XYZ file of C-alpha atoms in Angstrom:
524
model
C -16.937 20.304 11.953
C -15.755 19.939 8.726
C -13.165 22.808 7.207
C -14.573 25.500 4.876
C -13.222 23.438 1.622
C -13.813 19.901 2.535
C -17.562 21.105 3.305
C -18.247 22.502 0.162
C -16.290 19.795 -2.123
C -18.414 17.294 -0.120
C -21.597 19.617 -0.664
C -20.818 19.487 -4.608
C -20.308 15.700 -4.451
C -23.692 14.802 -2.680
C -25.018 16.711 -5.828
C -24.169 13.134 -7.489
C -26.634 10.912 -5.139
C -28.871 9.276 -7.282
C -30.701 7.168 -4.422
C -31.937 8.216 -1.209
C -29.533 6.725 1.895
C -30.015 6.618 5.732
C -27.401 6.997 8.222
C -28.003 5.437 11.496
C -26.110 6.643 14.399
C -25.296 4.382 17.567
C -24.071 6.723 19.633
C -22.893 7.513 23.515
C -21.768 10.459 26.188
C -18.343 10.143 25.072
C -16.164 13.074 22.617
C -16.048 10.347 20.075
C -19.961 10.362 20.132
C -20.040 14.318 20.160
C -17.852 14.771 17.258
C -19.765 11.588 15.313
C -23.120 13.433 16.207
C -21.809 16.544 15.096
C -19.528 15.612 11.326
C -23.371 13.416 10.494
C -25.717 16.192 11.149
C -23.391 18.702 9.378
C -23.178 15.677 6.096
C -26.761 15.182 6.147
C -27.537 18.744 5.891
C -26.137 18.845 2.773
C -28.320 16.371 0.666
C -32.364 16.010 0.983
C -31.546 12.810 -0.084
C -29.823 11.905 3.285
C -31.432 11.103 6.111
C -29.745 10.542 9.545
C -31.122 8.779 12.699
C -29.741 8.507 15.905
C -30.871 5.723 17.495
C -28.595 3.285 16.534
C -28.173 -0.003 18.666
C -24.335 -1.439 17.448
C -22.261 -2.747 19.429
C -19.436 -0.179 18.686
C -19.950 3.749 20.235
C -19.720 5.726 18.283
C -20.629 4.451 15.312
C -22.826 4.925 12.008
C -24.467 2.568 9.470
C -24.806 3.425 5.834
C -28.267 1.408 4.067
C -30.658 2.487 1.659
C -34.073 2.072 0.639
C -33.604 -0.042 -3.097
C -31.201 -3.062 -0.769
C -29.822 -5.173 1.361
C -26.740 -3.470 2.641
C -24.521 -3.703 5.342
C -21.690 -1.289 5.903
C -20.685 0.564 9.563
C -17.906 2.761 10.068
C -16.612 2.553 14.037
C -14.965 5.675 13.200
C -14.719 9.173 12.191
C -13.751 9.303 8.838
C -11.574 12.320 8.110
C -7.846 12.709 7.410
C -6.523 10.293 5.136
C -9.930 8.034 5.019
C -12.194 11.337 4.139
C -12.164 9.796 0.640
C -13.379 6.456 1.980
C -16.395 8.574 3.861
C -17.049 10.038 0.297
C -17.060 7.210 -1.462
C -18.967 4.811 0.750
C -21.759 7.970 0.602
C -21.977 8.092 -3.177
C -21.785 4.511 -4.031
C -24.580 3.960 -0.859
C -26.134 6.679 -3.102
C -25.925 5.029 -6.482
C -23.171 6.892 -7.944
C -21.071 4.379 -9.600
C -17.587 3.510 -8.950
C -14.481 3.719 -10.741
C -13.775 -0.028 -11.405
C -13.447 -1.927 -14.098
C -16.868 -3.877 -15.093
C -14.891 -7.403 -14.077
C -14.629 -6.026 -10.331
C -17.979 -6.165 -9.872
C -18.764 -9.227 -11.326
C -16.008 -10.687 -9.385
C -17.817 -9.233 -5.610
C -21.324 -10.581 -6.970
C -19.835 -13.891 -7.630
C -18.469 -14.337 -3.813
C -19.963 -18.035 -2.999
C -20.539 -17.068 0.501
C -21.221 -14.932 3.241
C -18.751 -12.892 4.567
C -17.848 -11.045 8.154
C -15.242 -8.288 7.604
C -13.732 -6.061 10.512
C -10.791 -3.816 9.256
C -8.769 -1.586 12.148
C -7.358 1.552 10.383
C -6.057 4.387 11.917
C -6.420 7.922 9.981
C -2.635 8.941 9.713
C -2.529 5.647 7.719
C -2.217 6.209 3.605
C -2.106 2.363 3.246
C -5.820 2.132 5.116
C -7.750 3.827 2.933
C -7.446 1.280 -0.508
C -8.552 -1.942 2.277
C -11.282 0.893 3.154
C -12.569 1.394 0.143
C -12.344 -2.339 -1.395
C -14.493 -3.888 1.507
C -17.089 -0.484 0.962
C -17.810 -1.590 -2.739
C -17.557 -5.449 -1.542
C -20.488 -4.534 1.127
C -22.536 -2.188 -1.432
C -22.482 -4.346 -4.313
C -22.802 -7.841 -2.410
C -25.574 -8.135 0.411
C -23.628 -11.203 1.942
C -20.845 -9.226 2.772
C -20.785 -7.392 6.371
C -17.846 -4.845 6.806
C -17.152 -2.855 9.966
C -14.460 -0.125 9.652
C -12.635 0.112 12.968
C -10.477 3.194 13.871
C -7.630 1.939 16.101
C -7.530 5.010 17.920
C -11.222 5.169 18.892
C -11.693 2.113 20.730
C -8.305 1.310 21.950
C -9.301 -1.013 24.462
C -10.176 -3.294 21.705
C -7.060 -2.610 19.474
C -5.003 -3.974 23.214
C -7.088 -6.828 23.773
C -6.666 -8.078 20.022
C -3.094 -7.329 20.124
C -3.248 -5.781 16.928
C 0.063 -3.349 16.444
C 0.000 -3.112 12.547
C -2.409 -1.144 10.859
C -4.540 -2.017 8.289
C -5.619 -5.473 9.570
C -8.422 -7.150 8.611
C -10.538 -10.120 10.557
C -12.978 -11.915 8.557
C -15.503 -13.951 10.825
C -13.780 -13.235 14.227
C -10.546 -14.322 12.688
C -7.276 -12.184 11.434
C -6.819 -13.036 7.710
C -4.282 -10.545 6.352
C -2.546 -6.796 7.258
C -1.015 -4.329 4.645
C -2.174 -2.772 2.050
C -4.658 -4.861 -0.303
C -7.177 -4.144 -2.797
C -10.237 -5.717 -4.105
C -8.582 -8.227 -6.463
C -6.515 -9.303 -3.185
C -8.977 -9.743 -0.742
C -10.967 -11.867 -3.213
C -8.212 -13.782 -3.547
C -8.230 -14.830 -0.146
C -11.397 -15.752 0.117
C -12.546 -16.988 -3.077
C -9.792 -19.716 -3.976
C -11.475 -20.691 -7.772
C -10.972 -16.743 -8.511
C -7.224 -17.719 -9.592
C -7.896 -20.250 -11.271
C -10.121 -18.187 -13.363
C -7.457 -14.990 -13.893
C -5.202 -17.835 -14.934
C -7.221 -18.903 -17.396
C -7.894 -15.618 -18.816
C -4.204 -14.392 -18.641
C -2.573 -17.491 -20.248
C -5.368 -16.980 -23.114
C -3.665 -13.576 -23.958
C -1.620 -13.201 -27.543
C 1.813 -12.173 -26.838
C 2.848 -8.823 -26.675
C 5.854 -6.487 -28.203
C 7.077 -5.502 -24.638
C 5.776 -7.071 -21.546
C 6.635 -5.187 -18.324
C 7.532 -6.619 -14.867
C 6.445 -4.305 -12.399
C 4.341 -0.733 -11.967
C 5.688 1.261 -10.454
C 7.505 4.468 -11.697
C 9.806 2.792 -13.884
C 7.124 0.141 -15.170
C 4.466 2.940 -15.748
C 7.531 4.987 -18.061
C 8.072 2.148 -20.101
C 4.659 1.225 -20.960
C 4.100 5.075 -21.671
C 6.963 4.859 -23.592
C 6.423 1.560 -25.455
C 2.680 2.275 -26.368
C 3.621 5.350 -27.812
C 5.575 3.394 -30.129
C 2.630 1.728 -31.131
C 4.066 -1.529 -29.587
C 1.392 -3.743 -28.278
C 2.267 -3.561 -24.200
C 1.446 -5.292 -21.245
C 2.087 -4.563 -17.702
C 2.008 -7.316 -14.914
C 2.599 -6.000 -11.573
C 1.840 -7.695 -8.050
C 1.114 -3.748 -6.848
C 0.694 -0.817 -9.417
C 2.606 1.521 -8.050
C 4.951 -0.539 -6.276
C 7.130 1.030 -3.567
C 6.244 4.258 -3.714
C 2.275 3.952 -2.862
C 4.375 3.396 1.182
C 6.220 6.690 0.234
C 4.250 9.895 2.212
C 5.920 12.765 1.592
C 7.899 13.194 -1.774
C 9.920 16.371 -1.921
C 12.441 15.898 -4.507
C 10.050 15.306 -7.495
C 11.205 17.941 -10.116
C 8.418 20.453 -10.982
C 6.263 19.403 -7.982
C 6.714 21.304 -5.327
C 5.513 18.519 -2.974
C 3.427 14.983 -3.411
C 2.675 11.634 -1.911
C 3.184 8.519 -2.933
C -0.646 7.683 -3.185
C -1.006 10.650 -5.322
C 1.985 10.453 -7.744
C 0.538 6.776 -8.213
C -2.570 7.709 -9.328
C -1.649 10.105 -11.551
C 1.109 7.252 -13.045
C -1.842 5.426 -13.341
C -4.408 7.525 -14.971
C -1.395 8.819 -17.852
C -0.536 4.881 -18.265
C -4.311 4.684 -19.316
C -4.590 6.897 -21.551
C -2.435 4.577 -23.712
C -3.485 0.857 -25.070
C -1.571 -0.406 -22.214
C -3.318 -4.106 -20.637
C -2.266 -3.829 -16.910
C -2.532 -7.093 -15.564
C -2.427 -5.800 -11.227
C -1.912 -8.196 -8.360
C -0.019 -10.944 -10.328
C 3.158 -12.076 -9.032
C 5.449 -13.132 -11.371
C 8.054 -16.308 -10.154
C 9.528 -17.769 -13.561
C 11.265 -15.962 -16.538
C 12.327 -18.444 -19.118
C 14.119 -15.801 -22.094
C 13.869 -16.033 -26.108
C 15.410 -19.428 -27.338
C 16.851 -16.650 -30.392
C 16.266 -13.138 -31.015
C 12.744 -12.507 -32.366
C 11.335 -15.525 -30.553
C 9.351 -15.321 -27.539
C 10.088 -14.768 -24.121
C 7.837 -16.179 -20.953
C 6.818 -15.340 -18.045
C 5.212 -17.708 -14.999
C 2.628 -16.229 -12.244
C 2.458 -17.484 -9.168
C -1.110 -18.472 -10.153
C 0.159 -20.996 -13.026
C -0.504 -18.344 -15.880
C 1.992 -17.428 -18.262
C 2.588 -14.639 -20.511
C 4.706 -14.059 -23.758
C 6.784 -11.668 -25.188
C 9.038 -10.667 -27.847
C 10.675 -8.184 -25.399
C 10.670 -8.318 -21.775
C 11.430 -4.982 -19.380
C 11.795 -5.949 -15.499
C 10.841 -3.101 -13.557
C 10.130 -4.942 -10.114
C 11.489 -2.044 -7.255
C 12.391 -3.231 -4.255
C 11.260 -4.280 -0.430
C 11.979 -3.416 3.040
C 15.131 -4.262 4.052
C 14.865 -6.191 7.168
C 17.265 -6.463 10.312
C 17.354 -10.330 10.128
C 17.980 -11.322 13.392
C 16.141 -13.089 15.948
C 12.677 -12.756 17.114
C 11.950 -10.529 13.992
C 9.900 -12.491 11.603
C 8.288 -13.685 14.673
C 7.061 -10.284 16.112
C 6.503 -8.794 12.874
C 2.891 -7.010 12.983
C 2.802 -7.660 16.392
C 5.445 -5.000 17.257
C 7.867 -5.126 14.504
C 6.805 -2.698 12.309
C 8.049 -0.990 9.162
C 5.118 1.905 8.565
C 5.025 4.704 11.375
C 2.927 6.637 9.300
C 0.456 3.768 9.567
C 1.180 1.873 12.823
C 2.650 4.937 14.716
C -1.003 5.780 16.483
C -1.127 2.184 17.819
C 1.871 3.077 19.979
C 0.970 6.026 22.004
C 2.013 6.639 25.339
C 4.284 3.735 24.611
C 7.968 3.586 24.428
C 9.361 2.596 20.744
C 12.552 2.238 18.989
C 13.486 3.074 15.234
C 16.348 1.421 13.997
C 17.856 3.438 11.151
C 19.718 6.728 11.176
C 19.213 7.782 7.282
C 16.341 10.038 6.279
C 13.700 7.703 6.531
C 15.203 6.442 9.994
C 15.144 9.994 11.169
C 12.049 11.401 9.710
C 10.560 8.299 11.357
C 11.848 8.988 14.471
C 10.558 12.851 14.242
C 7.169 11.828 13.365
C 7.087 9.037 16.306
C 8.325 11.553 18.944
C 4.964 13.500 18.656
C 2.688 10.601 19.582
C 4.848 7.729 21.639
C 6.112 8.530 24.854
C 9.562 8.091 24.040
C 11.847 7.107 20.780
C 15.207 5.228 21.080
C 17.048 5.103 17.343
C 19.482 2.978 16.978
C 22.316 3.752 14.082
C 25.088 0.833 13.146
C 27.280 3.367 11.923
C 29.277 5.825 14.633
C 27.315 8.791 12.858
C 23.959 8.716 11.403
C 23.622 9.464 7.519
C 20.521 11.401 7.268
C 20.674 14.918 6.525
C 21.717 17.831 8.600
C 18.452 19.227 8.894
C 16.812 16.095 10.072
C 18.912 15.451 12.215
C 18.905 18.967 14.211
C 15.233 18.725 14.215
C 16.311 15.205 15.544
C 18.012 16.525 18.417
C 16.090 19.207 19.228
C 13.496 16.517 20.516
C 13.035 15.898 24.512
C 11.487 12.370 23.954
C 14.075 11.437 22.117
C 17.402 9.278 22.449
C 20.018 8.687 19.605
C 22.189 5.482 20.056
C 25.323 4.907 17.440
C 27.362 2.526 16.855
C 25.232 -0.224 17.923
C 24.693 -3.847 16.318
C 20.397 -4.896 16.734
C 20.949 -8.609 17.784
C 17.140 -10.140 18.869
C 13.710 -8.939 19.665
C 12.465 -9.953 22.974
C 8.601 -10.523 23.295
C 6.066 -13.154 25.505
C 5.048 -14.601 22.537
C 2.156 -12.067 22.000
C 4.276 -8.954 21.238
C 7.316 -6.930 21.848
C 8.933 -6.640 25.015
C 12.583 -5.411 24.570
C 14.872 -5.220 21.766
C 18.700 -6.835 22.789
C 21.741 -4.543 21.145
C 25.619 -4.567 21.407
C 27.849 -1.560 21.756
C 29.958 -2.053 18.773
C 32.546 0.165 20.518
C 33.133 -1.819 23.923
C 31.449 -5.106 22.865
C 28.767 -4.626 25.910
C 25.482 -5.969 25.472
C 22.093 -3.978 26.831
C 18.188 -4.609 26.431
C 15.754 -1.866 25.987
C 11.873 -2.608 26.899
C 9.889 -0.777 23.865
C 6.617 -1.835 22.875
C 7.078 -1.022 18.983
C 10.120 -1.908 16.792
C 10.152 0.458 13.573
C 12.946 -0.847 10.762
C 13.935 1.600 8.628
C 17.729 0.693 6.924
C 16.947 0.351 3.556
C 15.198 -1.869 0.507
C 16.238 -4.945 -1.009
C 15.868 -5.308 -4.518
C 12.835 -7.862 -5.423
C 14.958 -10.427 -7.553
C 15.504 -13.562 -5.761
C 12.911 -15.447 -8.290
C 15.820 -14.427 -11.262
C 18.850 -16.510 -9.492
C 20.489 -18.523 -12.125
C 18.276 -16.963 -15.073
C 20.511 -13.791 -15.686
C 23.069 -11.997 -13.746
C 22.673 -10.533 -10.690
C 25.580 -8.690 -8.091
C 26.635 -9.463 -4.752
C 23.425 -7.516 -3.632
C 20.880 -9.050 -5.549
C 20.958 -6.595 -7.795
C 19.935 -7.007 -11.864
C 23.033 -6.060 -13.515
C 22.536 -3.702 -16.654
C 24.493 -1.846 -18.719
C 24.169 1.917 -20.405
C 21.349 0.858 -22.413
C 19.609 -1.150 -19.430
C 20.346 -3.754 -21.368
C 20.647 -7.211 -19.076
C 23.012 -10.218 -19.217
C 20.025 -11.692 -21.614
C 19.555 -10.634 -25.111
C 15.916 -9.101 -25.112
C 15.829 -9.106 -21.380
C 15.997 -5.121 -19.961
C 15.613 -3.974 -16.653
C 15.019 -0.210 -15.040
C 14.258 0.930 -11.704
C 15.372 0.029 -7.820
C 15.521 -3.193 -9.008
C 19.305 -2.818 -10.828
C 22.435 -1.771 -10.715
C 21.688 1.678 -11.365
C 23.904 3.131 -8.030
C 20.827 5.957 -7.178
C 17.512 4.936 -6.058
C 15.078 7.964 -6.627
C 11.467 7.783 -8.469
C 12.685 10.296 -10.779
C 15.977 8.155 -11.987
C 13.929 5.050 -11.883
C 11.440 6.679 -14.291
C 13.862 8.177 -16.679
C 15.561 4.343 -16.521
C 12.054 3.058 -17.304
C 11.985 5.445 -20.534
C 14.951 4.301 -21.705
C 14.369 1.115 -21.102
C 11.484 1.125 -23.419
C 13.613 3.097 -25.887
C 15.945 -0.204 -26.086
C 13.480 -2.333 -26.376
C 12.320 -1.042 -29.447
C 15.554 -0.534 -30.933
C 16.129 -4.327 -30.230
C 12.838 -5.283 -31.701
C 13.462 -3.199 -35.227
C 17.143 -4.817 -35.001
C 15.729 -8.468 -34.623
C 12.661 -8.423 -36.636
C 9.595 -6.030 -37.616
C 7.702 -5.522 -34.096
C 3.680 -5.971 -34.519
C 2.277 -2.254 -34.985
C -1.050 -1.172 -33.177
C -1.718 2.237 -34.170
């Protein structure tokens, strides 16, 4: 079942089993069960240290169970894990196995500490890249923590289930029969939500820290080029981010990156990631940040406020915090949002097939959204404000060339119409004639744009008419010692490979302010 090269890279990895596991099949007469049946007997063929049974007696076929002999374990996938989760499948395999994970040593400590026990179901779909990091959190939460149950749900397998939960955002995760959260989220997250004396304690820790040289707001690429930049100065550097990798871990396909041909988002993040490491850089991930209070003088200390009640200090401060969908804000929006409003068709798309959906939006992402849609939904409406769409010239041919497809310009969005469960219809005017319509769609996709995420910096420094921090040549803000890089600013083009260049030279500022108000503490 599997292709020539995932079978043998999986073949090599089994190699690193240092336990024996059992999978436990609960199968039926369906394809689903077939192709289950048929991906486990080719897996367990690969290690004598797998063994696979196939009497099963879950409540979800098809299904398999991974447990093994040295404890209590409780882990199911309702779902066959390949495309973007065939790293989850690997994973859950080798840490079943023994193999040990990739975390730091506080993780761990942190899923053994859960006071209680714990009933996860998360529904995925496998054309979602934001799926896999919920995946793979609740895998290590069920291996290294007997108390916690998860069952990994593919949307697309059992359907009937995804309809009757009215689930239309994907990943969303139920804990004990009830929905607790959707998006992306990692293990540091989830615990979060479920363990509320866990901030308490990474407040504690945090606001123990000594202050640092240059403190970053935000990880993405900008963040992650400053800190590079900064350690190798020998500047002692700290990066607090509420998501490493910000934005562009919701980017798919990335084009336009000079030198690489083509990437993903999830991939150019873990490489800014694993080349942010390699310096004495303390990243400080899923800590929002809500207070700046700047240096009284130069060479004093500036400080920063989490949401948690921490706070941070440093003698520089870089804010690197990207941006956020931009939504439509009208009504009916915030109300149907995950429940038909979506902003992911990568991720939701699948939940929508054979369904009518419209994509409001007529730049690149508007249109490549649209494109990918076509293939699955029964039918895509997109909806432009402007009286031509912006997108480019080959997107929108391929646009056009579409039969499921209808382009509407020149049209104002002005309410989403559901019956209180999800989406019915989405109301528009004809900007042209003034006449107003309704559509029935199931799915709503937004795509016109990000918002810059600065509204916690009103009335510290200055900001223009679009939120935006306002910086000069040398990214310098309206704040002596205060720099900013990245979507976040004035900076008029917002691509990764500006906002990491910006983040460089951020960094490069910093230090030159540092020398020019004082000696900065060396490291190295």
């Amino acid at each position: 079942m599997l292709e020539q090269d995932l079978a043998a890279q999986l073949r090599q990895y089994l190699t690193l089993l240092r336990r024996p596991i059992t999978l436990t099949a609960s199968l039926g007469t369906d394809d689903g069960s077939r192709r289950m049946r048929e991906l486990l007997t080719e897996i367990a063929g690969m290690s004598d240290r797998i063994t696979l049974w196939l009497d099963g007696t879950a409540t979800h076929r098809p299904s398999f169970t991974l447990t093994r002999q040295d404890g209590e374990q409780h882990l199911t996938f309702a779902a066959i894990p390949l495309g973007h989760e065939f790293t989850s499948l690997v994973l859950a395999l080798l840490w079943t196995g023994g193999h040990p994970p990739k975390v730091e040593p506080g993780t761990i400590e942190k899923i053994r500490a859960l006071p209680g026990t714990y009933d996860f179901k998360v529904y995925m779909s496998l054309s979602c890249h934001n799926c896999p990091d919920v995946v793979q959190a609740l895998t290590l939460m069920a291996v290294y923590n007997p108390k916690v149950r998860v069952t990994v749900i593919d949307g697309g397998l059992f359907q009937k289930e995804v309809d009757e939960l009215q689930i239309m955002a994907v990943p969303t995760l139920y804990l004990d029969g009830k929905m607790i959260a959707n998006g992306r989220m990692g293990v540091d997250e989830i615990i979060g939500l479920i363990d509320r004396n866990a901030g308490v304690r990474d407040a504690e820790k945090l606001s123990a820290k000594a202050p640092y040289d240059v403190l970053i707001v935000g990880g993405g690429p900008a963040g992650s080029a400053a800190a590079i930049y900064a350690a190798r100065k020998g500047l002692r550097t700290g990066i607090v981010a509420e998501r490493f990798g910000g934005q562009v871990l919701d980017t798919l396909a990335i084009e336009n990156f000079i030198s690489v041909k083509a990437t993903d988002g999830p991939k150019l993040v873990a490489g800014l990631e694993e080349h942010v490491k390699q310096y004495d850089v303390d990243v400080m991930n899923v800590q929002r940040v809500t207070a700046l209070a700047p240096a009284p003088q130069p060479g004093a200390l500036a400080q920063v406020t989490l949401e948690n009640g921490a706070t941070l200090q440093g003698k520089a401060i870089i804010l690197a915090t990207g941006a956020h969908w931009r939504e439509m804000r009208i009504p009916g929006e915030s109300e149907y949002k995950t429940k038909g409003v979506a902003f992911c068709p990568h991720c939701d798309g699948p939940l929508f097939k054979g369904k009518k959906v419209a994509v409001v939006g007529g730049g690149n992402s508007g249109v490549e959204a649209a494109i990918d849609l076509a293939g699955i939904v029964d039918h895509v409406t997109l909806f432009e404000f402007m009286p031509e769409m912006k997108a480019d010239a080959v997107l929108q041919a391929k646009l056009r060339s579409l039969p499921n497809v209808d382009i509407l310009t020149h049209v104002q969005t002005t309410e989403v119409v559901g019956n209180g469960k999800s989406v019915q219809a989405l109301r528009y005017q004809d900007r042209t004639t003034g006449e107003a319509h309704e559509l029935a769609v199931a799915g709503i996709f937004v795509q016109i744009g990000l918002l810059p995420n600065t509204e916690w910096l009103k009335g510290t420094l200055e900001l223009n008419r679009m939120g935006e921090i306002v910086v000069d040549d040398h990214d310098r803000t309206s704040v002596p010692g205060v720099f900013a890089a990245g979507d976040c600013t004035s900076e008029p083009y917002k691509q990764i490979i500006i906002a990491m260049g910006e983040g460089a030279k951020a960094s490069l500022s910093a230090f030159d302010y540092l020398i020019r108000s004082g000696t900065p503490q060396q490291t190295a």
